[in-house]
Short mmCIF file of C-alpha atoms in Angstrom, two decimals:
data_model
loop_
_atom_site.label_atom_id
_atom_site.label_comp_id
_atom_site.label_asym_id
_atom_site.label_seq_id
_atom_site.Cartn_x
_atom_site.Cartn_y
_atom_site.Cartn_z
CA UNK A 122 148.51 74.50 155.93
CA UNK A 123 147.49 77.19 153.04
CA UNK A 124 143.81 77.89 153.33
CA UNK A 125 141.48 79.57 150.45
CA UNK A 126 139.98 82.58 151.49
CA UNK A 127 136.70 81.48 150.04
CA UNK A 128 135.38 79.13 152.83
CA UNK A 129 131.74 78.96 152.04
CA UNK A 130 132.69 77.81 148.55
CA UNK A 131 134.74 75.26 150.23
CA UNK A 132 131.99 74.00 153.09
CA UNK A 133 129.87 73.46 150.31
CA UNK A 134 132.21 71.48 148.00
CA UNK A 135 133.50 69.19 151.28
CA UNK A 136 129.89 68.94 152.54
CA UNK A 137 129.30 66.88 148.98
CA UNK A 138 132.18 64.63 150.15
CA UNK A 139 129.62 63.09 152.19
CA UNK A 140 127.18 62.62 149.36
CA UNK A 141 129.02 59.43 148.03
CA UNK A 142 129.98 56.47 149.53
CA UNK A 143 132.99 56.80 151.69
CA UNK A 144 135.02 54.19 154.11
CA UNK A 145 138.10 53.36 155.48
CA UNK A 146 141.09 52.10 153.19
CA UNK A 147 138.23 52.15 150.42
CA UNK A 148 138.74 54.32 147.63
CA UNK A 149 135.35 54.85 146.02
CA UNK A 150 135.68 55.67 141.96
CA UNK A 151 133.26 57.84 140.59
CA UNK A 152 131.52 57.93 137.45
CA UNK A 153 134.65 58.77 134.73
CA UNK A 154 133.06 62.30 133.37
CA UNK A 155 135.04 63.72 130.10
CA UNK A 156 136.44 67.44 131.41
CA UNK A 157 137.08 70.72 130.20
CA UNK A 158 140.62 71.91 129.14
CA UNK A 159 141.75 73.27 132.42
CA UNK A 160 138.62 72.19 134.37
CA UNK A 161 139.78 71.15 137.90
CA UNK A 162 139.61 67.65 139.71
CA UNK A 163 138.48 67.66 143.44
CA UNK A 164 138.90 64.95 145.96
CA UNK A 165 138.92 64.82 149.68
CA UNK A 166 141.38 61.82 151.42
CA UNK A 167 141.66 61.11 155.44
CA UNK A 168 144.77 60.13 157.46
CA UNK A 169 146.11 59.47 161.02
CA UNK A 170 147.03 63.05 163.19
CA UNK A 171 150.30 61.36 163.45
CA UNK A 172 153.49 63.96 162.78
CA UNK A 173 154.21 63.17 159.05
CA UNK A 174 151.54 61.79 157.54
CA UNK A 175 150.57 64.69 155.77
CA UNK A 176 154.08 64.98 154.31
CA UNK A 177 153.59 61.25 153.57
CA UNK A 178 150.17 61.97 151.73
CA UNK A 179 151.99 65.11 149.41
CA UNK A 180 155.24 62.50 148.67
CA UNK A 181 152.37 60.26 146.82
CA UNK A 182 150.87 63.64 144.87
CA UNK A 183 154.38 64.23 143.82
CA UNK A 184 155.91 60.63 142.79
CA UNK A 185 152.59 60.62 140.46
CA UNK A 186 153.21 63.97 139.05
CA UNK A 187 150.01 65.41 140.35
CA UNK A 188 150.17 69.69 140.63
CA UNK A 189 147.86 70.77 143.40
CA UNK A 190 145.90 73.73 143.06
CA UNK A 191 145.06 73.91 146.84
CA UNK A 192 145.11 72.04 149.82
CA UNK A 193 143.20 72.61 153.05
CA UNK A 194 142.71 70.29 156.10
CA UNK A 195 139.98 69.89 159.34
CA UNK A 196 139.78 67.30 162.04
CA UNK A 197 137.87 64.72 160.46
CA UNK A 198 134.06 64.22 161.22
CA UNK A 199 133.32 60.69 161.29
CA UNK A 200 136.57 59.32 162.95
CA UNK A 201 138.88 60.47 165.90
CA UNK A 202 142.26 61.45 165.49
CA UNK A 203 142.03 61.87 161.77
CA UNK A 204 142.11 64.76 159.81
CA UNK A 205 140.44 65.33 156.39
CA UNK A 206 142.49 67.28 153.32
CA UNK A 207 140.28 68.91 150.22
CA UNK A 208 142.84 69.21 147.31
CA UNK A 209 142.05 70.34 143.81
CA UNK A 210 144.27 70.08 140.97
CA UNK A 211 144.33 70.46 137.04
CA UNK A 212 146.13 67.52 136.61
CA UNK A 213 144.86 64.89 134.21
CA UNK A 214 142.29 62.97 136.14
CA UNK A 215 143.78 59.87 135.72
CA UNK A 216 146.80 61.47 137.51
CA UNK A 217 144.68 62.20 140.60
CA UNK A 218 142.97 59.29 140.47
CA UNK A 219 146.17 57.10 140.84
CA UNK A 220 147.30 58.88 143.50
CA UNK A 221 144.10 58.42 145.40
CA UNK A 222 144.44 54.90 144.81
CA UNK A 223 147.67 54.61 145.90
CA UNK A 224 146.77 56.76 149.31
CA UNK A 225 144.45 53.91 149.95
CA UNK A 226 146.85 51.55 150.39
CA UNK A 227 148.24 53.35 153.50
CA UNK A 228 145.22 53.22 155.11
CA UNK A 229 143.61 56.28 154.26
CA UNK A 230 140.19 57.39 152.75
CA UNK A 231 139.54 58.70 149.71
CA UNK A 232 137.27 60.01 146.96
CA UNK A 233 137.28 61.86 143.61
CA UNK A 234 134.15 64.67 144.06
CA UNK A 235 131.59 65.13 142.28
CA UNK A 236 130.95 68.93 141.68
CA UNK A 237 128.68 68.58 139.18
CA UNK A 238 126.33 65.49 140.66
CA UNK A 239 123.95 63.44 138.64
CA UNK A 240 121.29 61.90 139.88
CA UNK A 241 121.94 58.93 137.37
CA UNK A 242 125.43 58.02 138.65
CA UNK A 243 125.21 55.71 140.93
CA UNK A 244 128.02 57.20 143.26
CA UNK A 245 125.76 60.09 144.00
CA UNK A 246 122.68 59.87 145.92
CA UNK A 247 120.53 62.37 148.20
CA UNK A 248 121.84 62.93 151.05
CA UNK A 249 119.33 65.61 152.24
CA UNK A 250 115.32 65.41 151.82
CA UNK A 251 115.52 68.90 150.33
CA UNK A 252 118.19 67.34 147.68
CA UNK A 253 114.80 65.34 145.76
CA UNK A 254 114.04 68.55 144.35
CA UNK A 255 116.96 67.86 141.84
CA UNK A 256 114.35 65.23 140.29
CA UNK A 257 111.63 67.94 139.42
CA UNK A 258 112.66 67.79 135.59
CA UNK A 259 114.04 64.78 135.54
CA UNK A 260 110.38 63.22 133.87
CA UNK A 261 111.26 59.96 131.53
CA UNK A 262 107.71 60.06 129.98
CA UNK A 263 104.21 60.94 130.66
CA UNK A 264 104.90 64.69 131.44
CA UNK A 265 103.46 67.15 129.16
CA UNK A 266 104.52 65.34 126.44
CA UNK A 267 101.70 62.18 125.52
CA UNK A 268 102.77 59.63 123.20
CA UNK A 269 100.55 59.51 119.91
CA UNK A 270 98.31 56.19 121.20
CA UNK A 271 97.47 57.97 124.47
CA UNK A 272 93.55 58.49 124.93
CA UNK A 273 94.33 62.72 125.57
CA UNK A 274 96.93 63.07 122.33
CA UNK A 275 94.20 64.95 120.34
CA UNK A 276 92.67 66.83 122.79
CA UNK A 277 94.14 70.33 122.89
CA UNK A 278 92.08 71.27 126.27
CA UNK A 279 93.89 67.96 127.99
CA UNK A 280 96.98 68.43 127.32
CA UNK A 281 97.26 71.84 128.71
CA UNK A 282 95.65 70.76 131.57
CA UNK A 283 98.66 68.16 131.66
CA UNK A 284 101.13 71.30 131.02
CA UNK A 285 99.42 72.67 133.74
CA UNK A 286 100.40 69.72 136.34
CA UNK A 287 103.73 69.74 135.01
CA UNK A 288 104.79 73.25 135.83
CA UNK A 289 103.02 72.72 139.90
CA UNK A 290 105.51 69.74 139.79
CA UNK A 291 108.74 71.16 138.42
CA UNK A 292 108.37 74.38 140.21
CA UNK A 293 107.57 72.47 143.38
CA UNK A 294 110.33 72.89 146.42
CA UNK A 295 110.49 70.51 149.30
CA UNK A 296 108.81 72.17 152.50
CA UNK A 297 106.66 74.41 150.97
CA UNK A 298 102.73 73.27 150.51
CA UNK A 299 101.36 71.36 147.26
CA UNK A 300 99.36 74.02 145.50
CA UNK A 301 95.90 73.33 145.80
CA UNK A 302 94.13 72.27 142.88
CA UNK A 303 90.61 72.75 141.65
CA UNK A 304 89.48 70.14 139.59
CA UNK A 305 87.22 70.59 136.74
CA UNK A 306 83.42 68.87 136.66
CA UNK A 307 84.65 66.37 134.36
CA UNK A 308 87.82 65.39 136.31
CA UNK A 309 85.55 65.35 139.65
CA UNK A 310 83.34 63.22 137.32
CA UNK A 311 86.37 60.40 136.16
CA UNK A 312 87.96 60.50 139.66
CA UNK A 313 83.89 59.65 140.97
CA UNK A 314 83.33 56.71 138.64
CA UNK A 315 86.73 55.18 139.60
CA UNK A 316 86.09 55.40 143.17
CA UNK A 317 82.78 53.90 143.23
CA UNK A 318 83.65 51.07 140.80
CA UNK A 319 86.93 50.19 143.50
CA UNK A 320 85.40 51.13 147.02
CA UNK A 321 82.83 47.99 146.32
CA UNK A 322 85.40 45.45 146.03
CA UNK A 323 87.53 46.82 148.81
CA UNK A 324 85.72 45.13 151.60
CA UNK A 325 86.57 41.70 149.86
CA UNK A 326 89.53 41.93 148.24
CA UNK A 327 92.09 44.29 149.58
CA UNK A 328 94.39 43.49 152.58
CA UNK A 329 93.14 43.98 156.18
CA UNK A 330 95.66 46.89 156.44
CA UNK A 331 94.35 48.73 153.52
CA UNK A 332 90.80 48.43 154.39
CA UNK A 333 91.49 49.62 158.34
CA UNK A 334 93.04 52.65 156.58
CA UNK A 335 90.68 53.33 153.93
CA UNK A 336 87.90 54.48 156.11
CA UNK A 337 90.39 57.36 158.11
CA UNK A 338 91.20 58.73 154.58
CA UNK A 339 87.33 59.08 153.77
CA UNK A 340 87.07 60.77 157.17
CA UNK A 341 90.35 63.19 157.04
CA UNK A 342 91.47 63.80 153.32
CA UNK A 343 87.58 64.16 151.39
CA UNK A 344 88.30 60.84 149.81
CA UNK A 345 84.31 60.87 148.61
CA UNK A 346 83.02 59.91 144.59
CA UNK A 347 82.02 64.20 144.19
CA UNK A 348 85.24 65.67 145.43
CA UNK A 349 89.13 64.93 144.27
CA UNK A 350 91.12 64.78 147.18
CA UNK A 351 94.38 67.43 147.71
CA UNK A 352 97.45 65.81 147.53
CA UNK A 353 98.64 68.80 150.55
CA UNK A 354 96.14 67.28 152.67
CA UNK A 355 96.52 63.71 152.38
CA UNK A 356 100.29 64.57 152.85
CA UNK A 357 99.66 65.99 156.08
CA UNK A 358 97.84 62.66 157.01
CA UNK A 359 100.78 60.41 156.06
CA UNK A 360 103.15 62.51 157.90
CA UNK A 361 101.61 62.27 161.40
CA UNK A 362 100.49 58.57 160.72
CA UNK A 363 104.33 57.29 159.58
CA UNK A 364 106.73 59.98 158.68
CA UNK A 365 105.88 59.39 155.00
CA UNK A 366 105.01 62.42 152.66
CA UNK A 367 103.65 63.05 149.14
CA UNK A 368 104.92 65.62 145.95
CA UNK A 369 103.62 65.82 143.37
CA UNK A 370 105.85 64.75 139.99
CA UNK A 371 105.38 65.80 136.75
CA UNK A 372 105.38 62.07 135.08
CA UNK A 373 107.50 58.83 135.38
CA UNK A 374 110.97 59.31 137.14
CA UNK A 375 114.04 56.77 136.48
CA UNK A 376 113.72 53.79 139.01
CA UNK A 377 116.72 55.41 140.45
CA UNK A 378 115.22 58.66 141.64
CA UNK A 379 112.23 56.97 142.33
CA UNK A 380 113.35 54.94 144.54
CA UNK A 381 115.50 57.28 146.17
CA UNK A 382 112.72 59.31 147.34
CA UNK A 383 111.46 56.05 149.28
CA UNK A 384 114.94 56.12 151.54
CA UNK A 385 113.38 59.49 152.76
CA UNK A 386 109.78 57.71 153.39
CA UNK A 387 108.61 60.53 150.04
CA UNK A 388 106.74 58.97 147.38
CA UNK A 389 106.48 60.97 143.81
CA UNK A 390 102.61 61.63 142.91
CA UNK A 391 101.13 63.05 139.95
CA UNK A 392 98.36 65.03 140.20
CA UNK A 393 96.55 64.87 137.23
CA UNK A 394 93.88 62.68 136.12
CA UNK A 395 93.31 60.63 133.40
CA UNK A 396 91.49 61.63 130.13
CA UNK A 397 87.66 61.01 130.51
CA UNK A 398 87.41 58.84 127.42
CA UNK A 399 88.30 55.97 129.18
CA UNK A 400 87.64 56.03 133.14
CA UNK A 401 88.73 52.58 133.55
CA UNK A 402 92.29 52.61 131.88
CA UNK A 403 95.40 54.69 132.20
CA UNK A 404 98.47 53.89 130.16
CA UNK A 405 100.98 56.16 133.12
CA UNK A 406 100.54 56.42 136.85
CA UNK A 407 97.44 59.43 137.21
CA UNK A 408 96.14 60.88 141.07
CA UNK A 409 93.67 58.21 140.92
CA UNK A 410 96.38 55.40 140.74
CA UNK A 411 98.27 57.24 143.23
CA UNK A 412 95.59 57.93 146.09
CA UNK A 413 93.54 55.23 145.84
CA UNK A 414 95.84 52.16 145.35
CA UNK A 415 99.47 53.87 147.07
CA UNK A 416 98.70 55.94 149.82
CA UNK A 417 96.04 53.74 152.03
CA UNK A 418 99.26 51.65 153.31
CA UNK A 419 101.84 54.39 152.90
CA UNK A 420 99.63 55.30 156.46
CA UNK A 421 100.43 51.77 157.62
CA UNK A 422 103.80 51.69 159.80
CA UNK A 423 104.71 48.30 158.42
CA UNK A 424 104.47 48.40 154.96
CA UNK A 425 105.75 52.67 155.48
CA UNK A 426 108.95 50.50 156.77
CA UNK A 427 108.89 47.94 153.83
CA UNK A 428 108.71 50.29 151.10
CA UNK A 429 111.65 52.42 152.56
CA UNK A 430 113.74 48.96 153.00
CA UNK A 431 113.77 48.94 149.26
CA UNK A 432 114.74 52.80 149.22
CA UNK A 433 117.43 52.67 151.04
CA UNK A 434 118.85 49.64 149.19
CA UNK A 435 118.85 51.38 146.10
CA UNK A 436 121.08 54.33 147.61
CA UNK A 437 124.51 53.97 145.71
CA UNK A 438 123.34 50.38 143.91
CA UNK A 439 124.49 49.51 140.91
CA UNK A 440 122.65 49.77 137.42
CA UNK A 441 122.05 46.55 137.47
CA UNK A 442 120.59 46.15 141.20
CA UNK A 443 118.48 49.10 140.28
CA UNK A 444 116.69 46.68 137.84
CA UNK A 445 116.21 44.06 140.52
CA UNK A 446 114.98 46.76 143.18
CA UNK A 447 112.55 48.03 140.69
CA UNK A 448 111.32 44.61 139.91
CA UNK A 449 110.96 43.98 143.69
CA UNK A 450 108.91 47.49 143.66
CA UNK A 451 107.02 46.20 140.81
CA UNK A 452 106.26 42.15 142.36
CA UNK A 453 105.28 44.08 145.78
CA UNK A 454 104.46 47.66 146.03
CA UNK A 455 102.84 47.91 142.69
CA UNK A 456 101.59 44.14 142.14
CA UNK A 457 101.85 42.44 145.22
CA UNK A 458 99.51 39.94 146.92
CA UNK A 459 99.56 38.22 150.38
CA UNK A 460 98.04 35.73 152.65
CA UNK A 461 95.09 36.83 155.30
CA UNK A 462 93.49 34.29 157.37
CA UNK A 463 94.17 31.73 154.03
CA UNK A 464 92.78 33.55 151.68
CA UNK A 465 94.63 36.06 148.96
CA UNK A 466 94.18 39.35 149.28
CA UNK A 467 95.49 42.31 147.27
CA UNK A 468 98.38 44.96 148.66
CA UNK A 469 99.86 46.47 145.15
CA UNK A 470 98.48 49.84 144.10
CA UNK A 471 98.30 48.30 140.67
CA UNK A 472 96.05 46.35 141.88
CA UNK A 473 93.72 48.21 144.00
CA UNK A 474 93.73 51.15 141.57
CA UNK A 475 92.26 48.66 138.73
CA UNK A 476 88.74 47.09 138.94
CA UNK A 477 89.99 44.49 136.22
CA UNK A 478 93.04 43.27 137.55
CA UNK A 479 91.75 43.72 141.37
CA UNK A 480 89.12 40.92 140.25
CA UNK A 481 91.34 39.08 138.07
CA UNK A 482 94.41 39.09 140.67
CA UNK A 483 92.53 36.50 142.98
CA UNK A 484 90.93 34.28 140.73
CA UNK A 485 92.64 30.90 139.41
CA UNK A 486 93.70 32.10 136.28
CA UNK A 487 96.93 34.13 137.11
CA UNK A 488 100.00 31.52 138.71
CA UNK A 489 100.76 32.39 142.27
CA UNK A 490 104.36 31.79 143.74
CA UNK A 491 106.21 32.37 147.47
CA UNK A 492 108.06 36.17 147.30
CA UNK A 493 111.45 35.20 147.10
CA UNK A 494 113.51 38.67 146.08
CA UNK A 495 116.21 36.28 144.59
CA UNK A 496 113.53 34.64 142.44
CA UNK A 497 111.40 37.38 142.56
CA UNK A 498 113.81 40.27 141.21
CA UNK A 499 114.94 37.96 137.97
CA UNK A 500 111.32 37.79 136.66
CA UNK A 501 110.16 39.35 133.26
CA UNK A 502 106.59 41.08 133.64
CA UNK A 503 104.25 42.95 131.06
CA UNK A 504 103.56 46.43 131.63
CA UNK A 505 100.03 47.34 129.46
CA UNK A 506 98.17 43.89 130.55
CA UNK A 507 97.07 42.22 133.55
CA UNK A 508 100.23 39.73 135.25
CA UNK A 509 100.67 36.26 134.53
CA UNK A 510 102.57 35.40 137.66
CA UNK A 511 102.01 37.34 141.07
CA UNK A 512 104.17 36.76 144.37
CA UNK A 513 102.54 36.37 147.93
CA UNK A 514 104.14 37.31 151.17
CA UNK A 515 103.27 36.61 154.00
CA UNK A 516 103.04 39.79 155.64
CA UNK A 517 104.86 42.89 155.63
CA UNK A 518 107.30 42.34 158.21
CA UNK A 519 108.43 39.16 156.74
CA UNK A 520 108.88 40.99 153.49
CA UNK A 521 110.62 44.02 154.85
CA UNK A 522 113.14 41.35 156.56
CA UNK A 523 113.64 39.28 153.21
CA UNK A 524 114.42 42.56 151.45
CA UNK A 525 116.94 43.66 153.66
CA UNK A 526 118.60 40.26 153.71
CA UNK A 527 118.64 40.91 149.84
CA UNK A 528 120.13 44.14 150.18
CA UNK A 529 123.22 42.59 152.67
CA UNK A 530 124.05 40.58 149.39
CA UNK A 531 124.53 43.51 147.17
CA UNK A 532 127.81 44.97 146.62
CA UNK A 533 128.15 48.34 148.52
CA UNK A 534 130.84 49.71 150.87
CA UNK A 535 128.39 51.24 153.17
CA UNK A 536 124.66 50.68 154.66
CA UNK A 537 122.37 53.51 154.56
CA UNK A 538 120.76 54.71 157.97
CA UNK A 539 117.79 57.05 157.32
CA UNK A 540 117.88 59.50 160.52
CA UNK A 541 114.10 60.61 160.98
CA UNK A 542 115.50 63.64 163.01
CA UNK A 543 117.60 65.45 160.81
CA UNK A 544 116.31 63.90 157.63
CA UNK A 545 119.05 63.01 156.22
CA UNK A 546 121.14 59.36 154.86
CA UNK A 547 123.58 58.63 156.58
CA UNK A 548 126.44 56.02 156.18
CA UNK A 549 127.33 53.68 158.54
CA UNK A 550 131.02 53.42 157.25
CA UNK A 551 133.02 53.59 160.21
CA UNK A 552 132.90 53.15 163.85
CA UNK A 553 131.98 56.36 164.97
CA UNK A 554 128.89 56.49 163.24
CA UNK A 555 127.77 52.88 164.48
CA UNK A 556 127.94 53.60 167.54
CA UNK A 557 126.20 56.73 167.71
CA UNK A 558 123.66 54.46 166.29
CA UNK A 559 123.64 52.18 168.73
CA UNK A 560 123.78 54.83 171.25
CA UNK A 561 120.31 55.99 169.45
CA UNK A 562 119.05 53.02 169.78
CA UNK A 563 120.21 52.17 173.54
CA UNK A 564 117.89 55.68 174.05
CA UNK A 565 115.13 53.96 172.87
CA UNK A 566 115.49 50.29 174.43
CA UNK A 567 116.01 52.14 178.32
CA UNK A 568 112.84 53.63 177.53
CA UNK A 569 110.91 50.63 175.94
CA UNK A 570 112.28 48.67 179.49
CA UNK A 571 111.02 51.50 181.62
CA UNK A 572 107.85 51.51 179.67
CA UNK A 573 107.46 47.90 180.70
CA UNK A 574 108.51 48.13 184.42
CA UNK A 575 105.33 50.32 184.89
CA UNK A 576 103.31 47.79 183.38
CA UNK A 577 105.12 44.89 186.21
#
C-alpha cells in the first residue's frame, strides 16, 4: 500500500480516530462542518485481513466517485485480524460520507475525522486528561467580563483582580502546579466571614461524609477564617484521598466541558473571590463556593465515584442529554439533599456554600421528593433564588447506581471506561477492549480473595 512520508503527521491525525465514538458495523456521523474549496475530508474505516477486502473497500470509493488523496493501512488496535485504512480525499464530503456508509454495511468500521475538534460537538470528547486544557478559553460568562448588575461592575480595582484570575486560568496547563496566590486583606477578610458564618451550621446540617472530611481539610489545606486556602494544595489532598484533582477556570464552562472534566475525576475551580460588598451573595461560582461547599466530598470515595458516573455519561451525549445530565448535576452535586439516621441533611455545594439556603434547605418550607434521574432530570429550577423543590437520595451509592442505570438508557454506541492508570477514556466498543477489562478486573478480584483467605 502507498504510504506518506510524513508519519508523525499521520500518528497524530489516526490517534484522533480514537477520540470519537467508534464500533463495529457502526458508522458514527460527525458534526456536518461547511469546508474550504479544496479543504480535504479524512476518515479512517476497518476490515477483515482476508485477501480482497481491501480491493473490496476501494470498489465502494470508486462506484461513489470518491478521488483519494492517500491511503495508508496498520493492523488494527482494538480487534484481531483487522486492519485499519486512513484515506483523505477532496471529494465533496457528502461523497465520502456515502461511501463510508455504504462500507458499513459489509461489516466494517468507520468514521469521518475530525481535524479540527470542537469541544461543543458532541462526537468529540477528551480522550486524554491533558486534552481539558482545550477548555481554558472556553468561559460562557463570569470571566473578566461582569455583567452590569454584578456587585464588582464599578469597581476598577475588582475587576482587574478578576483579569488577574483569568489569565492564571487560561494560561494554566494540565500537570504543572496552580500558581500560588496571595490574597489581599480584604479577600482574606470576605473568605473569613463566610467561613465562620458556614463552619457553625456544619455540625448540624451537612451530611456525615462532609463533616468527617471537613476537619482533615482544616488540618492539611489551612482551611482557617484568617488565611484563603491554595487551590495547589487542596489539589494535592484530593489526589491522594480519591484520584480527584482541582484547576482553576477562568468563569462558567458549557455543561459539556464541565462535565467532561468529571469523566477524568477534575473539577473546574475559580479562584477568585467575591466582591466584599456583599459577603453573603455571589451571582457566579467564586473559591469560596468552590472549597467550602465542592471539595469536602470530592475527598469522599463514594460521592468522588458518583460525580464521575455523571461525567462519563455525558462523554459523546447528545445536546439534549447534556441538559438532563446538567440538571442531574444541578438536583445532586450542586443542590442535593439526603437521608442520615431520618433526618435531612445537606450534600450540594450550593447548599453548604450558602448560610441562607443551608438553613432554608431543611426546614418545611421547600417540597422534598425521592431522586429519581427520570423525574429528576425533566425538572425546571431557578438559578438567583433559593429551590422550591429539592431531591433526597438515599446515599451515594444508591445514587451513583441510579445514574448509571440512566446513562444505559441513553443513546450511545459505546460506554466510557475511565482507566485511572493511563488517564485516559476509553471505549468499550468491541471485544477486545472488554475483555482486557475484565482481565483488569479479574487482577483485582484474585487479590480481594487472597486478601480474604488471610483473614480465614
Amino acid at each position: 500500500h502507498h504510504r506518506s512520508h510524513n508519519s508523525s503527521l499521520l500518528q497524530r491525525i489516526m490517534d484522533a480516530a480514537y477520540k470519537r465514538p467508534s464500533g463495529h458495523s457502526a458508522f458514527i456521523p460527525t458534526k456536518k462542518v461547511k469546508r474550504d474549496v479544496g479543504e480535504e475530508t479524512a476518515a479512517i474505516f476497518a476490515v477483515d485481513s482476508k485477501p480482497g477486502a481491501l480491493q473490496d473497500a476501494l470498489a465502494v470509493f470508486k462506484e461513489m466517485e470518491v478521488d483519494l488523496m492517500h491511503i495508508e493501512s496498520r493492523p488494527s488496535r482494538t480487534t484481531l485480524d483487522h486492519y485499519e485504512f486512513y484515506i483523505t480525499s477532496k471529494s465533496a464530503e457528502d461523497k465520502v460520507r456515502q461511501a463510508i456508509a455504504k462500507l458499513t454495511t459489509s461489516g466494517a468500521t468507520a468514521t469521518i475525522l475530525d481535524r479540527n475538534p470542537d469541544t461543543s460537538n458532541p462526537t468529540w470528547f477528551p480522550r486524554k486528561i491533558r486534552e481539558l486544557d482545550m477548555f481554558a478559553d472556553r468561559v460562557l460568562d463570569a470571566g473578566r467580563d461582569l455583567q452590569s448588575d454584578h456587585p464588582g461592575f464599578t469597581d476598577k480595582v475588582y475587576r482587574e483582580r478578576r483579569a488577574y484570575f483569568a489569565d492564571i486560568a487560561i494560561a494554566y496547563k494540565h500537570g504543572t502546579p496552580i500558581p500560588h496566590v496571595e490574597y489581599t486583606e480584604e479577600e482574606v477578610k470576605t473568605w473569613g466571614i463566610i467561613f465562620n458564618k458556614l463552619v457553625d451550621l456544619y455540625p448540624t446540617h451537612a451530611c456525615a461524609e462532609f463533616n468527617a472530611v471537613f476537619p482533615l481539610l482544616r488540618e492539611n489545606c489551612d482551611y482557617q477564617p484568617h488565611t484563603v486556602p491554595q487551590l495547589e494544595k487542596i489539589s494535592q489532598f484530593l489526589h491522594e484521598s480519591t484520584g480527584f484533582r482541582l484547576r482553576p477556570v477562568a468563569g462558567l464552562l458549557s455543561s459539556r466541558d464541565f462535565l467532561a472534566g468529571l469523566a477524568f475525576r477534575v473539577f473546574h475551580s475559580t479562584q477568585y473571590i467575591r466582591h466584599s460588598s456583599k459577603p453573603l451573595y455571589t451571582p457566579e461560582p467564586d473559591l469560596c463556593h468552590e472549597i467550602l461547599g465542592h471539595v469536602p466530598l470530592f475527598a469522599n470515595k463514594a460521592f468522588a465515584e458518583f460525580s464521575q458516573e455523571i461525567g462519563l455519561a455525558s462523554l459523546g451525549a447528545t445536546d439534549e442529554d447534556i441538559v438532563r445530565l446538567a440538571t442531574l448535576f444541578w438536583f445532586t452535586v450542586e443542590f442535593g439533599v439526603c437521608r442520615q439516621n431520618g433526618e435531612l441533611k445537606a450534600y450540594g455545594a450550593g447548599l453548604l456554600s450558602s448560610f441562607g439556603e443551608l438553613s432554608y434547605c431543611l426546614s418545611d418550607k421547600p417540597e422534598i421528593r425521592p431522586f429519581e434521574p427520570a423525574k429528576t432530570c425533566e425538572q425546571e429550577y431557578p438559578v438567583t433564588e433559593y429551590q422550591p423543590v429539592y431531591f433526597v437520595a438515599d446515599s451515594f451509592e444508591s445514587a451513583k447506581q441510579k445514574v448509571r442505570d440512566f446513562a444505559r438508557q441513553m443513546k450511545k454506541p459505546f460506554t466510557a471506561h475511565y482507566n485511572p492508570y493511563t488517564e485516559c477514556i476509553e471505549l468499550l466498543d468491541n471485544a477486545t477492549q472488554m475483555k482486557e477489562l475484565a482481565l483488569s478486573i479479574q487482577s483485582d478480584m484474585n487479590a480481594l480473595v487472597a486478601a480474604l483467605d488471610r483473614r480465614t
